[in-house]
């Protein structure tokens, strides 16, 4: 097996958006969501199967209007002129900047368009039982018991928009009212029952009663358990024989997992933290994954299929447990690379190599950010306990692709070092920069540690994990350069959860697929060869002690781990198809099959050729790194935008 240095390979623009073509659809989505609930909240071209830690997101009721305003601002300049975007991305990162420099296959690289359409990238989650999640059933399970949580169709229309607004304000304690009265226009027992049912099912935490007032019937809604009811949806009306969690399959298009859950929570008027899942999926793709939600009925969830665009819910079941991050076995990918230039022989060599050898298990470009200040630099400053540099790296002006208001905020900060003045330039205050500035206002410029602590924990840990990934990428490139694609004495392998060194006499018992490399941190061991010393040298150069990775702030103490050098995908298959129209789909999705849509008839001799590939990957691996190995390309946005500024509209 041969190790090949990375070459500069032309790649058509992988990020050419369908967004303009879908602009009307996106606008309808926003209008619909706002009319129902008030607001909605992207991930770049990478797809990672590794779930971020503690990915919980709560909506603060008194910030809802601000959040809505921020979303409008965030979306307003998402698509700019492609050439100006490419020009800004000249300051971004390339793969070599983060240690991604080697290939393991020997075929000649060729070009292709990655994610020309988001529907060219489909991800199906693989559960811990090995079952691949599919959306193939919209039916709702029937219980032996009937309860008020099972709403009828009339439940969703019996309340006026004004009633819903007043009830939501009551539910979230946004006003001084202790109850809301809804007049029963058609006074029948059946009508009153539907209103009672609608209030209780749509607004967890509220109870109702009927009152006579001046000869008219009113349904009175009130809080049964105070603020505790918001955090603990209504337990008393849930059938004992039914599992507490409704599990369902979420099919989504061009929307990331947390955005989808935020939208669902707003339509259901519940907090996002009652949802659980096994892994996050990226935005620019079609993804299918399992979600669990506490004490929300399948009926209510199924109704959302009539209200929402870009995603569908199905395959409902009731279970007694939520889902946990990391429980998944992996993900199955279906990827189309359009307008490929490789010969049939090159493609066969590339795909055979992917199936038989695999690819270097690099952390993909998503891990490091897209601007001139990589996330790993901030992580390094945190580990160095250099808090002034942390603040400076996050807030200082930087070249590259940035929203206009962020540019103004950074300029103000550079000029005044006044957090209040910089914050005034920043309408989107929930971003990292806004959160840090609010922290500096609250705790003062001399307490940067506490100010930084206002940023959500998951975002803070992202920085130090980025630094770990940066070190690992560089070290694995050195390891492959030094020893090639074979196991050598001093390498590390895992026996259970324990890493041990390969001894001289045992080396023939192992292959490169058994070898792991450590992520720097405490309680890990390093290879007993040149790469072990290279780890120490790299950390010394960064003013860090490899033997003392404990930080005085516990959250920032790096716990070590081990990661396989080479990943060999499973269930690899591929075919080359011809097509004429770049806008037509080249395979059917789960939703297409449910709706009975036939696959377009493709020409046998079209103007373009596409490579359709399928493969399964375990958690903590990046699909784009597998595709990189096939195409022999630099997957950074910087490289791709420079190579192609023709965007598919």
Coordinates of C-alpha atoms in Angstrom, one line a residue:
X1 CA 0.0 0.0 0.0
X2 CA 1.3 3.4 -0.9
X3 CA 1.2 6.8 0.8
X4 CA 0.5 9.7 -1.5
X5 CA 1.2 13.3 -0.9
X6 CA -1.7 15.7 -1.4
X7 CA -1.9 17.4 -4.8
X8 CA -3.9 20.4 -5.8
X9 CA -7.0 19.0 -7.6
X10 CA -9.6 21.0 -9.3
X11 CA -13.1 20.7 -7.8
X12 CA -16.3 22.3 -9.0
X13 CA -18.0 24.4 -6.3
X14 CA -19.4 22.1 -3.7
X15 CA -21.5 24.6 -2.0
X16 CA -23.5 25.9 -4.9
X17 CA -26.9 26.5 -3.3
X18 CA -30.4 25.5 -4.1
X19 CA -31.4 28.3 -1.7
X20 CA -32.3 30.8 -4.4
X21 CA -34.4 28.3 -6.2
X22 CA -36.0 27.5 -2.9
X23 CA -36.3 31.1 -1.8
X24 CA -40.1 31.2 -2.0
X25 CA -40.3 27.9 -0.1
X26 CA -38.0 29.3 2.6
X27 CA -40.1 32.5 2.8
X28 CA -43.3 30.5 3.2
X29 CA -41.6 28.4 5.9
X30 CA -40.7 31.5 7.9
X31 CA -44.1 33.1 7.4
X32 CA -45.9 29.9 8.5
X33 CA -43.6 29.4 11.5
X34 CA -44.0 33.0 12.6
X35 CA -47.8 32.9 12.2
X36 CA -47.9 29.8 14.4
X37 CA -45.3 30.4 17.0
X38 CA -43.2 33.5 16.5
X39 CA -39.8 32.4 15.2
X40 CA -37.2 29.9 14.0
X41 CA -33.5 29.8 14.2
X42 CA -26.4 25.9 9.5
X43 CA -23.9 24.0 9.2
X44 CA -21.3 24.1 6.4
X45 CA -20.5 21.5 3.9
X46 CA -19.1 19.0 6.4
X47 CA -21.1 16.0 7.7
X48 CA -19.9 14.7 11.1
X49 CA -21.3 11.6 12.7
X50 CA -19.9 12.6 16.1
X51 CA -22.5 14.2 18.4
X52 CA -21.4 17.3 20.3
X53 CA -21.4 16.9 24.1
X54 CA -24.4 18.2 26.2
X55 CA -26.2 19.5 23.2
X56 CA -29.1 21.0 25.0
X57 CA -30.8 24.2 23.9
X58 CA -33.4 26.1 25.9
X59 CA -35.5 29.0 24.8
X60 CA -35.7 31.8 27.3
X61 CA -39.3 33.1 27.2
X62 CA -38.5 36.7 27.7
X63 CA -36.0 36.7 24.9
X64 CA -38.4 35.4 22.2
X65 CA -39.0 38.6 20.4
X66 CA -35.3 39.4 20.4
X67 CA -34.6 35.9 19.0
X68 CA -37.1 36.4 16.2
X69 CA -35.4 39.6 15.2
X70 CA -32.0 38.0 15.3
X71 CA -33.1 35.2 13.0
X72 CA -34.3 37.6 10.4
X73 CA -31.0 39.4 10.6
X74 CA -29.0 36.2 10.5
X75 CA -30.8 35.0 7.4
X76 CA -31.0 38.3 5.6
X77 CA -27.5 38.2 4.1
X78 CA -26.8 34.5 4.0
X79 CA -26.4 34.4 0.3
X80 CA -24.2 37.1 -1.2
X81 CA -22.5 37.5 -4.5
X82 CA -20.6 34.3 -5.1
X83 CA -17.4 36.1 -6.3
X84 CA -17.4 38.3 -3.3
X85 CA -17.9 35.3 -1.0
X86 CA -15.0 33.5 -2.8
X87 CA -12.9 36.6 -2.3
X88 CA -13.7 36.7 1.5
X89 CA -12.9 33.0 1.8
X90 CA -9.3 33.7 0.6
X91 CA -8.6 34.3 4.3
X92 CA -10.1 31.0 5.4
X93 CA -8.4 27.7 6.3
X94 CA -7.1 25.1 3.9
X95 CA -6.7 21.4 4.9
X96 CA -2.9 21.7 5.3
X97 CA -3.5 24.5 7.8
X98 CA -5.1 21.9 10.1
X99 CA -2.7 19.0 9.5
X100 CA -4.7 17.2 6.7
X101 CA -2.0 16.4 4.2
X102 CA -1.9 12.7 3.3
X103 CA -3.8 10.2 1.2
X104 CA -3.7 6.4 1.5
X105 CA -4.8 5.5 -2.1
X106 CA -2.7 5.5 -5.2
X107 CA -5.2 6.4 -7.9
X108 CA -5.2 9.7 -9.7
X109 CA -7.6 12.3 -8.4
X110 CA -10.5 13.6 -10.4
X111 CA -13.0 16.4 -9.9
X112 CA -16.7 16.3 -9.0
X113 CA -19.3 18.6 -7.4
X114 CA -20.0 17.8 -3.8
X115 CA -23.4 18.9 -2.5
X116 CA -24.4 20.8 -5.7
X117 CA -27.9 20.2 -4.4
X118 CA -28.5 19.4 -0.7
X119 CA -30.5 16.4 -1.8
X120 CA -27.3 14.9 -3.2
X121 CA -26.3 14.2 0.3
X122 CA -28.5 11.8 2.3
X123 CA -27.8 10.5 5.8
X124 CA -29.7 7.7 7.5
X125 CA -28.9 7.1 11.2
X126 CA -27.9 3.6 12.3
X127 CA -29.2 2.8 15.8
X128 CA -27.3 0.9 18.5
X129 CA -29.2 -2.2 17.4
X130 CA -27.8 -1.9 13.9
X131 CA -31.1 -0.8 12.4
X132 CA -31.1 1.9 9.8
X133 CA -33.7 4.6 10.4
X134 CA -36.1 5.2 7.6
X135 CA -39.3 7.2 7.2
X136 CA -41.8 4.8 5.8
X137 CA -44.9 5.1 7.9
X138 CA -47.1 8.0 8.8
X139 CA -49.7 6.1 10.8
X140 CA -50.3 6.8 14.5
X141 CA -50.3 4.0 17.1
X142 CA -53.6 3.2 18.9
X143 CA -53.7 2.9 22.6
X144 CA -56.0 0.7 24.7
X145 CA -56.7 3.9 26.8
X146 CA -58.0 7.2 25.5
X147 CA -57.0 10.4 27.2
X148 CA -57.1 14.1 26.8
X149 CA -53.6 14.2 25.4
X150 CA -54.9 12.6 22.2
X151 CA -56.3 15.6 20.3
X152 CA -58.8 15.4 17.5
X153 CA -58.3 17.4 14.3
X154 CA -60.8 20.1 15.6
X155 CA -58.4 20.6 18.6
X156 CA -56.0 22.5 16.3
X157 CA -58.5 24.9 14.9
X158 CA -61.0 25.5 17.7
X159 CA -58.9 28.2 19.3
X160 CA -58.4 31.6 17.6
X161 CA -54.9 33.0 17.0
X162 CA -55.8 35.6 19.7
X163 CA -56.8 32.9 22.2
X164 CA -53.5 31.0 21.5
X165 CA -51.5 34.1 22.0
X166 CA -53.2 34.9 25.4
X167 CA -52.8 31.3 26.5
X168 CA -49.2 31.1 25.5
X169 CA -48.5 34.3 27.5
X170 CA -50.3 32.8 30.4
X171 CA -48.4 29.5 30.1
X172 CA -45.0 31.3 30.0
X173 CA -45.9 33.8 32.8
X174 CA -45.4 36.7 30.4
X175 CA -48.2 38.8 31.9
X176 CA -49.8 39.4 35.3
X177 CA -53.0 37.5 34.5
X178 CA -53.7 34.4 36.6
X179 CA -56.2 33.0 34.1
X180 CA -57.6 33.4 30.6
X181 CA -61.3 33.3 29.8
X182 CA -62.5 31.9 26.4
X183 CA -66.2 32.4 25.6
X184 CA -68.0 29.4 24.3
X185 CA -69.9 30.7 21.2
X186 CA -71.7 27.5 20.4
X187 CA -72.6 26.3 23.9
X188 CA -72.8 22.5 23.6
X189 CA -71.1 19.9 25.8
X190 CA -69.2 18.7 22.8
X191 CA -67.9 22.1 21.9
X192 CA -66.8 22.7 25.5
X193 CA -65.1 19.4 25.6
X194 CA -63.1 20.2 22.4
X195 CA -62.0 23.6 23.9
X196 CA -60.9 21.9 27.2
X197 CA -59.0 19.4 25.2
X198 CA -57.4 22.0 23.0
X199 CA -56.1 24.1 25.9
X200 CA -54.7 21.1 27.8
X201 CA -53.1 19.4 24.9
X202 CA -51.6 22.5 23.2
X203 CA -50.5 24.3 26.4
X204 CA -48.8 21.9 28.9
X205 CA -49.2 23.1 32.5
X206 CA -52.6 24.7 32.1
X207 CA -55.8 23.3 33.5
X208 CA -59.4 24.4 32.6
X209 CA -62.8 24.7 34.2
X210 CA -66.2 25.9 33.0
X211 CA -67.9 29.0 34.5
X212 CA -71.1 30.9 33.9
X213 CA -70.7 34.7 33.6
X214 CA -73.6 36.9 32.8
X215 CA -75.5 34.1 31.3
X216 CA -72.6 33.0 29.0
X217 CA -70.4 30.0 29.3
X218 CA -66.7 30.5 29.5
X219 CA -63.7 28.1 29.6
X220 CA -61.3 29.4 32.2
X221 CA -57.6 28.4 31.8
X222 CA -55.3 28.6 34.7
X223 CA -52.0 27.3 36.0
X224 CA -52.4 24.1 38.0
X225 CA -48.8 23.7 39.3
X226 CA -47.2 27.1 38.9
X227 CA -43.9 27.4 37.1
X228 CA -43.0 23.8 37.8
X229 CA -45.6 22.8 35.2
X230 CA -43.5 24.2 32.4
X231 CA -40.5 22.0 33.2
X232 CA -42.6 18.9 33.9
X233 CA -45.4 18.4 31.3
X234 CA -48.7 17.1 32.5
X235 CA -48.2 13.7 34.0
X236 CA -51.6 13.2 35.5
X237 CA -53.5 12.7 32.2
X238 CA -51.0 10.3 30.5
X239 CA -52.1 6.7 30.4
X240 CA -50.1 4.5 32.8
X241 CA -49.9 1.7 30.2
X242 CA -48.2 4.0 27.6
X243 CA -44.5 4.6 27.6
X244 CA -43.6 8.1 28.7
X245 CA -41.7 8.9 25.5
X246 CA -42.9 9.1 22.0
X247 CA -40.2 8.0 19.6
X248 CA -40.4 9.1 16.0
X249 CA -38.3 9.3 12.8
X250 CA -37.5 12.9 11.8
X251 CA -36.9 13.4 8.1
X252 CA -35.5 16.8 7.4
X253 CA -34.2 18.8 4.4
X254 CA -31.6 21.6 4.5
X255 CA -32.1 22.1 8.3
X256 CA -29.8 21.1 11.1
X257 CA -31.0 19.0 14.0
X258 CA -31.2 21.7 16.7
X259 CA -33.0 24.1 14.3
X260 CA -35.6 21.4 13.6
X261 CA -36.1 20.7 17.3
X262 CA -36.4 24.4 18.1
X263 CA -39.2 24.7 15.4
X264 CA -41.0 21.6 16.7
X265 CA -40.8 22.9 20.3
X266 CA -42.3 26.2 19.3
X267 CA -45.2 24.6 17.4
X268 CA -45.8 22.4 20.3
X269 CA -45.2 25.2 22.8
X270 CA -42.8 23.2 24.9
X271 CA -39.2 23.5 25.9
X272 CA -36.6 22.0 23.5
X273 CA -35.0 20.1 26.3
X274 CA -37.8 17.5 26.4
X275 CA -36.5 16.2 23.1
X276 CA -33.6 13.8 23.0
X277 CA -31.6 12.2 20.1
X278 CA -28.5 10.1 19.5
X279 CA -26.6 12.4 17.3
X280 CA -26.8 15.8 15.5
X281 CA -27.1 15.9 11.7
X282 CA -25.9 18.7 9.5
X283 CA -28.0 21.3 7.6
X284 CA -27.1 21.0 4.0
X285 CA -28.4 17.4 3.4
X286 CA -31.4 15.2 3.7
X287 CA -31.2 13.4 7.0
X288 CA -33.2 10.7 8.7
X289 CA -32.9 10.1 12.4
X290 CA -34.7 9.0 15.5
X291 CA -36.0 11.5 18.0
X292 CA -37.7 11.0 21.4
X293 CA -40.0 13.5 23.2
X294 CA -41.4 13.4 26.7
X295 CA -45.2 13.1 27.0
X296 CA -46.2 14.5 23.6
X297 CA -48.6 12.3 21.7
X298 CA -48.1 10.9 18.3
X299 CA -51.3 12.6 17.2
X300 CA -49.9 16.0 18.0
X301 CA -46.7 15.2 16.3
X302 CA -48.4 13.8 13.2
X303 CA -50.5 17.0 12.9
X304 CA -47.3 19.0 12.4
X305 CA -46.8 17.3 9.0
X306 CA -49.6 19.5 7.8
X307 CA -48.0 22.7 9.2
X308 CA -44.3 22.3 8.5
X309 CA -42.1 22.4 5.4
X310 CA -38.7 20.9 4.9
X311 CA -39.3 18.1 7.4
X312 CA -41.7 15.2 8.1
X313 CA -42.4 13.0 11.2
X314 CA -43.4 9.4 11.2
X315 CA -42.8 5.8 12.4
X316 CA -44.3 6.7 15.8
X317 CA -44.0 4.5 18.9
X318 CA -44.2 4.8 22.6
X319 CA -41.3 3.7 24.8
X320 CA -40.2 4.1 28.4
X321 CA -36.8 5.6 27.7
X322 CA -35.4 8.7 26.0
X323 CA -32.5 8.7 23.6
X324 CA -28.9 9.4 24.6
X325 CA -26.1 11.2 22.7
X326 CA -23.6 8.7 21.3
X327 CA -26.0 5.6 21.4
X328 CA -26.0 5.4 17.6
X329 CA -23.9 2.8 15.8
X330 CA -23.2 5.3 13.0
X331 CA -24.7 6.7 9.9
X332 CA -25.4 5.4 6.4
X333 CA -24.6 7.9 3.6
X334 CA -25.9 8.2 0.1
X335 CA -23.8 10.7 -1.8
X336 CA -24.0 12.0 -5.4
X337 CA -20.9 13.7 -6.9
X338 CA -22.0 15.5 -10.0
X339 CA -20.1 16.3 -13.2
X340 CA -17.3 14.0 -12.4
X341 CA -14.2 14.0 -14.7
X342 CA -12.6 10.7 -13.7
X343 CA -12.3 7.8 -16.1
X344 CA -14.2 4.6 -15.4
X345 CA -10.8 3.0 -14.4
X346 CA -10.0 5.9 -12.0
X347 CA -13.4 5.6 -10.4
X348 CA -13.1 1.9 -10.0
X349 CA -9.7 2.2 -8.4
X350 CA -10.8 5.0 -6.1
X351 CA -13.9 3.1 -4.8
X352 CA -12.1 -0.2 -4.5
X353 CA -9.5 1.5 -2.4
X354 CA -12.1 3.1 -0.2
X355 CA -13.8 -0.2 0.4
X356 CA -10.6 -2.3 0.9
X357 CA -8.2 0.2 2.6
X358 CA -10.4 3.1 3.7
X359 CA -9.4 6.7 4.5
X360 CA -7.4 8.6 7.1
X361 CA -9.7 9.3 10.0
X362 CA -9.0 13.0 10.0
X363 CA -11.2 15.5 11.8
X364 CA -12.8 17.4 8.9
X365 CA -12.7 21.1 8.2
X366 CA -16.0 21.7 10.1
X367 CA -14.1 21.2 13.3
X368 CA -12.0 24.3 12.8
X369 CA -14.3 27.1 11.6
X370 CA -14.2 29.0 8.4
X371 CA -12.7 32.4 9.3
X372 CA -9.1 33.7 9.7
X373 CA -9.3 32.9 13.4
X374 CA -9.5 29.1 13.7
X375 CA -11.3 27.6 16.6
X376 CA -8.2 25.6 17.6
X377 CA -6.3 28.9 18.3
X378 CA -8.9 29.9 20.9
X379 CA -8.8 26.4 22.4
X380 CA -5.0 26.6 22.7
X381 CA -5.3 30.0 24.5
X382 CA -7.9 28.5 26.9
X383 CA -5.5 25.6 27.7
X384 CA -2.7 28.1 28.2
X385 CA -4.8 30.0 30.6
X386 CA -4.3 33.1 28.5
X387 CA -7.6 34.7 28.9
X388 CA -6.7 38.1 27.4
X389 CA -5.8 36.2 24.2
X390 CA -9.1 34.3 24.3
X391 CA -11.0 37.5 24.5
X392 CA -8.9 39.1 21.8
X393 CA -9.2 36.2 19.4
X394 CA -13.0 36.1 19.7
X395 CA -13.6 39.8 19.5
X396 CA -10.8 41.3 17.4
X397 CA -11.4 42.3 13.7
X398 CA -10.6 39.5 11.3
X399 CA -10.5 39.2 7.5
X400 CA -12.8 36.8 5.8
X401 CA -16.5 35.9 5.4
X402 CA -18.4 37.7 8.2
X403 CA -21.8 39.3 8.6
X404 CA -21.8 43.1 8.3
X405 CA -22.9 43.7 11.9
X406 CA -20.1 41.5 13.2
X407 CA -17.6 43.5 11.3
X408 CA -18.9 46.7 12.9
X409 CA -19.0 45.2 16.3
X410 CA -15.3 44.1 16.0
X411 CA -14.3 47.5 14.7
X412 CA -15.9 49.2 17.7
X413 CA -14.2 46.8 20.1
X414 CA -10.8 47.4 18.5
X415 CA -11.4 51.2 18.8
X416 CA -12.9 51.5 22.3
X417 CA -12.5 48.1 24.1
X418 CA -15.9 49.1 25.5
X419 CA -18.2 46.0 25.7
X420 CA -21.3 48.2 25.9
X421 CA -20.4 50.2 22.8
X422 CA -19.5 47.0 20.9
X423 CA -22.7 45.3 22.0
X424 CA -24.8 48.2 20.6
X425 CA -23.4 47.4 17.1
X426 CA -24.5 43.8 17.5
X427 CA -28.2 43.1 16.9
X428 CA -27.6 39.3 17.1
X429 CA -26.6 39.1 20.8
X430 CA -27.0 35.3 21.1
X431 CA -23.9 34.7 19.0
X432 CA -20.6 33.9 20.9
X433 CA -19.4 37.4 20.4
X434 CA -22.5 38.9 21.9
X435 CA -22.5 36.4 24.8
X436 CA -18.9 37.2 25.7
X437 CA -19.6 41.0 25.5
X438 CA -22.6 40.5 27.8
X439 CA -20.4 38.6 30.2
X440 CA -17.8 41.4 30.2
X441 CA -20.5 43.9 31.0
X442 CA -21.7 41.7 33.9
X443 CA -18.4 40.7 35.4
X444 CA -16.0 43.4 34.2
X445 CA -12.9 43.4 32.1
X446 CA -10.8 41.9 34.9
X447 CA -12.9 38.8 35.2
X448 CA -12.7 37.4 31.7
X449 CA -13.0 33.8 33.0
X450 CA -16.5 34.4 34.4
X451 CA -17.4 36.5 31.3
X452 CA -16.4 33.6 29.0
X453 CA -18.4 31.2 31.2
X454 CA -21.7 32.9 30.0
X455 CA -21.1 31.2 26.7
X456 CA -23.0 27.8 26.6
X457 CA -20.8 25.0 27.9
X458 CA -20.9 23.0 24.6
X459 CA -19.6 26.0 22.7
X460 CA -16.8 26.6 25.1
X461 CA -15.7 23.0 25.0
X462 CA -15.8 23.1 21.2
X463 CA -12.7 25.3 21.3
X464 CA -10.5 22.9 23.3
X465 CA -11.8 19.9 21.4
X466 CA -10.8 21.7 18.2
X467 CA -7.3 22.1 19.6
X468 CA -7.2 18.3 20.3
X469 CA -8.4 17.6 16.8
X470 CA -5.7 20.0 15.4
X471 CA -3.0 18.1 17.3
X472 CA -4.4 14.7 16.3
X473 CA -4.6 15.6 12.6
X474 CA -0.9 16.8 12.5
X475 CA 0.3 13.8 14.4
X476 CA -1.5 11.2 12.3
X477 CA 0.0 12.8 9.2
X478 CA 3.4 12.5 10.7
X479 CA 2.7 8.9 11.7
X480 CA 1.8 7.9 8.2
X481 CA 4.7 9.9 6.7
X482 CA 7.1 8.2 9.0
X483 CA 5.8 4.6 9.0
X484 CA 3.3 4.3 6.1
X485 CA 0.3 2.0 6.2
X486 CA 1.5 -0.8 8.4
X487 CA 1.5 -1.5 12.1
X488 CA 5.0 -1.0 13.7
X489 CA 6.4 -1.7 17.1
X490 CA 5.5 1.1 19.5
X491 CA 2.1 1.7 17.9
X492 CA -1.0 1.7 20.1
X493 CA -3.9 -0.7 19.8
X494 CA -7.1 -1.0 21.9
X495 CA -7.8 -4.0 24.0
X496 CA -11.2 -3.3 25.3
X497 CA -11.1 0.3 26.6
X498 CA -7.3 0.1 27.4
X499 CA -4.6 1.1 25.0
X500 CA -1.4 -1.0 24.8
X501 CA 1.8 -0.8 22.8
X502 CA 2.5 -3.3 20.0
X503 CA 5.6 -5.2 20.9
X504 CA 8.3 -6.3 18.4
X505 CA 7.2 -9.9 18.4
X506 CA 3.5 -9.2 18.0
X507 CA 3.6 -6.7 15.1
X508 CA 2.6 -9.3 12.5
X509 CA -0.6 -9.9 14.3
X510 CA -1.9 -6.4 13.6
X511 CA -2.7 -4.2 10.6
X512 CA -3.0 -0.4 10.2
X513 CA -6.7 -0.8 10.8
X514 CA -6.0 -1.8 14.4
X515 CA -3.8 1.1 15.2
X516 CA -5.0 4.1 17.3
X517 CA -3.5 7.5 18.1
X518 CA -4.2 9.4 21.3
X519 CA -6.0 12.7 21.6
X520 CA -3.8 14.7 24.0
X521 CA -5.1 14.8 27.5
X522 CA -4.6 13.3 30.9
X523 CA -4.7 9.5 31.5
X524 CA -3.5 8.6 28.0
X525 CA -0.3 7.0 26.8
X526 CA 1.6 7.9 23.6
X527 CA 3.3 5.8 21.0
X528 CA 6.7 4.4 21.8
X529 CA 8.4 5.7 18.7
X530 CA 9.1 9.0 17.0
X531 CA 5.5 10.1 17.0
X532 CA 5.4 10.0 20.8
X533 CA 8.2 12.5 20.9
X534 CA 6.5 14.6 18.2
X535 CA 3.4 15.0 20.4
X536 CA 5.6 16.4 23.2
X537 CA 7.4 18.7 20.8
X538 CA 4.2 20.1 19.4
X539 CA 2.7 20.8 22.8
X540 CA 6.0 22.3 24.1
X541 CA 5.9 24.7 21.1
X542 CA 2.4 25.7 22.3
X543 CA 3.6 26.2 25.8
X544 CA 1.7 23.2 27.1
X545 CA 2.9 20.3 29.2
X546 CA 1.8 16.9 27.7
X547 CA 2.1 15.3 31.2
X548 CA -0.1 17.9 32.9
X549 CA -3.3 18.6 30.9
X550 CA -5.4 19.3 33.9
X551 CA -6.7 22.8 34.0
X552 CA -7.4 24.8 37.1
X553 CA -11.0 25.1 35.8
X554 CA -12.3 21.5 35.7
X555 CA -14.3 22.0 32.5
X556 CA -11.1 22.8 30.5
X557 CA -9.1 19.8 31.7
X558 CA -8.5 17.7 28.6
X559 CA -9.5 14.1 29.1
X560 CA -7.7 12.0 26.6
X561 CA -9.1 9.4 24.2
X562 CA -8.0 7.2 21.3
X563 CA -9.0 7.4 17.7
X564 CA -8.4 4.9 14.9
X565 CA -5.9 6.0 12.2
X566 CA -7.7 4.4 9.3
X567 CA -11.5 3.9 8.9
X568 CA -12.7 1.3 6.5
X569 CA -16.3 2.1 5.5
X570 CA -18.9 -0.7 5.5
X571 CA -21.6 -1.4 3.0
X572 CA -19.7 0.4 0.2
X573 CA -21.4 0.4 -3.2
X574 CA -21.3 2.7 -6.2
X575 CA -22.5 3.4 -9.7
X576 CA -21.9 5.9 -12.4
X577 CA -25.0 7.5 -13.9
X578 CA -25.5 9.9 -16.8
X579 CA -27.8 13.0 -16.7
X580 CA -28.5 16.2 -18.7
X581 CA -30.3 18.4 -16.2
X582 CA -28.2 19.3 -13.0
X583 CA -31.4 20.1 -11.2
X584 CA -33.1 16.7 -11.3
X585 CA -32.6 14.2 -8.5
X586 CA -30.6 11.1 -9.2
X587 CA -32.2 8.8 -6.7
X588 CA -35.4 8.6 -4.6
X589 CA -35.6 9.6 -1.0
X590 CA -37.8 8.1 1.8
X591 CA -40.3 10.9 1.3
X592 CA -40.3 10.3 -2.5
X593 CA -41.1 6.7 -1.9
X594 CA -43.9 7.5 0.6
X595 CA -45.4 9.9 -1.9
X596 CA -45.1 7.5 -4.8
X597 CA -42.8 9.7 -6.8
X598 CA -41.0 7.9 -9.6
X599 CA -37.3 8.4 -10.2
X600 CA -36.7 10.5 -13.4
X601 CA -35.8 8.5 -16.4
X602 CA -32.1 9.2 -17.0
X603 CA -30.5 9.2 -20.4
X604 CA -28.0 6.5 -21.3
X605 CA -25.7 9.0 -22.8
X606 CA -26.2 12.3 -21.0
X607 CA -24.1 15.4 -21.1
X608 CA -22.8 14.8 -17.5
X609 CA -21.7 11.9 -15.4
X610 CA -22.3 11.5 -11.7
X611 CA -20.8 9.1 -9.2
X612 CA -23.5 7.8 -6.7
X613 CA -21.9 6.1 -3.7
X614 CA -23.2 4.6 -0.5
X615 CA -21.3 3.7 2.6
X616 CA -21.7 3.4 6.4
X617 CA -19.5 5.0 8.9
X618 CA -19.1 4.7 12.7
X619 CA -19.6 7.7 15.1
X620 CA -16.9 10.3 15.2
X621 CA -15.9 10.0 11.6
X622 CA -16.4 12.6 8.8
X623 CA -18.0 11.6 5.5
X624 CA -16.2 14.4 3.7
X625 CA -12.9 12.8 4.6
X626 CA -14.0 9.6 2.8
X627 CA -15.1 11.7 -0.2
X628 CA -11.8 13.6 -0.1
X629 CA -9.9 10.2 -0.4
X630 CA -12.0 9.3 -3.5
X631 CA -11.5 12.6 -5.3
X632 CA -8.1 13.5 -4.0
X633 CA -9.2 17.0 -3.3
X634 CA -8.9 19.8 -0.7
X635 CA -12.4 19.9 1.0
X636 CA -11.9 23.4 2.6
X637 CA -14.4 26.1 1.6
X638 CA -11.5 28.4 0.8
X639 CA -10.1 26.0 -1.8
X640 CA -13.5 25.1 -3.3
X641 CA -14.7 28.7 -3.6
X642 CA -11.5 29.7 -5.4
X643 CA -11.8 26.9 -7.9
X644 CA -15.3 27.6 -8.9
X645 CA -17.5 30.7 -8.6
X646 CA -20.4 29.4 -10.8
X647 CA -23.2 28.7 -8.4
X648 CA -26.2 26.6 -9.4
X649 CA -29.3 28.7 -9.1

